[in-house]
Coordinates of C-alpha atoms in Angstrom, one line a residue:
X129 CA -18.6 13.3 -7.3
X130 CA -15.7 15.1 -5.1
X131 CA -16.5 12.5 -2.0
X132 CA -16.3 9.3 -4.4
X133 CA -12.7 10.6 -5.5
X134 CA -11.7 11.3 -1.8
X135 CA -12.9 7.7 -0.7
X136 CA -11.1 6.4 -3.7
X137 CA -8.0 8.1 -2.8
X138 CA -8.2 7.0 0.8
X139 CA -8.8 3.3 -0.2
X140 CA -5.8 3.4 -2.6
X141 CA -3.4 4.8 0.2
X142 CA -4.8 2.3 2.7
X143 CA -3.9 -0.6 0.0
X144 CA -0.5 1.0 -0.8
X145 CA 0.4 1.4 3.0
X146 CA -0.7 -2.2 3.7
X147 CA 1.2 -3.6 0.8
X148 CA 4.5 -1.6 1.9
X149 CA 3.9 -3.1 5.5
X150 CA 3.7 -6.2 4.2
X151 CA 6.8 -5.7 2.0
X152 CA 8.7 -4.9 5.2
X153 CA 7.5 -7.6 7.6
X154 CA 10.1 -10.1 6.6
X155 CA 12.4 -8.1 7.8
X156 CA 10.7 -7.5 11.2
X157 CA 10.8 -11.2 11.1
X158 CA 14.2 -11.6 10.6
X159 CA 15.1 -8.8 13.3
X160 CA 12.8 -10.4 15.6
X161 CA 14.1 -14.1 14.9
X162 CA 17.5 -12.8 15.4
X163 CA 17.3 -12.7 19.2
X164 CA 15.1 -16.0 19.3
X165 CA 17.3 -18.4 17.0
X166 CA 20.6 -18.8 15.5
X167 CA 21.6 -16.4 12.3
X168 CA 20.8 -19.3 9.9
X169 CA 17.6 -20.1 11.1
X170 CA 16.8 -16.7 11.2
X171 CA 17.6 -16.1 7.8
X172 CA 15.5 -19.1 6.4
X173 CA 12.5 -17.8 8.7
X174 CA 12.8 -14.4 6.8
X175 CA 13.0 -15.9 3.4
X176 CA 10.0 -18.3 4.2
X177 CA 8.0 -15.2 5.3
X178 CA 9.1 -13.1 2.0
X179 CA 7.9 -16.3 -0.2
X180 CA 4.6 -16.1 1.6
X181 CA 3.9 -12.3 2.1
X182 CA 5.4 -10.5 -1.1
X183 CA 2.7 -12.0 -3.3
X184 CA 0.1 -10.8 -1.0
X185 CA 1.9 -7.4 -1.3
X186 CA 1.8 -7.7 -4.8
X187 CA -1.9 -8.3 -4.9
X188 CA -2.8 -5.3 -2.7
X189 CA -0.5 -2.8 -4.8
X190 CA -2.6 -4.1 -7.9
X191 CA -5.9 -3.5 -6.1
X192 CA -4.7 -0.4 -5.1
X193 CA -3.6 0.6 -8.5
X194 CA -7.5 0.1 -9.5
X195 CA -8.6 2.7 -7.0
X196 CA -5.6 5.3 -8.0
X197 CA -7.0 8.8 -8.5
X198 CA -5.2 10.8 -11.4
X199 CA -4.2 14.4 -10.6
X200 CA -5.9 15.5 -13.8
X201 CA -9.2 14.3 -12.4
X202 CA -8.8 15.9 -9.3
X203 CA -8.1 19.3 -11.0
X204 CA -11.0 18.9 -13.4
X205 CA -13.2 18.2 -10.6
X206 CA -12.0 21.2 -8.6
X207 CA -12.5 23.4 -11.7
X208 CA -16.2 21.9 -12.2
X209 CA -16.8 23.1 -8.7
X210 CA -15.4 26.4 -9.0
X211 CA -17.9 26.9 -12.1
X212 CA -20.8 25.3 -10.3
X213 CA -20.6 27.8 -7.3
X214 CA -19.6 30.9 -9.6
X215 CA -16.0 31.5 -8.9

């Protein structure tokens, strides 16, 4: 039971970090584009990147929420393990 909880927590953390990275990618695109294009083109490129990437980040956040492990579930599992081992 505990290993399943840890797996769910790792998957949720991976999805949340992936979503945060996707949210920040238009900023990285903008900073890169500033060196390669004029500022107005860089702004449009960053806006276009945000339009396409942010919905994907939202989906990742929603899927990551499905794997969320509540702290009370962890405490209950730890208490059950202590009882099972005679502590």
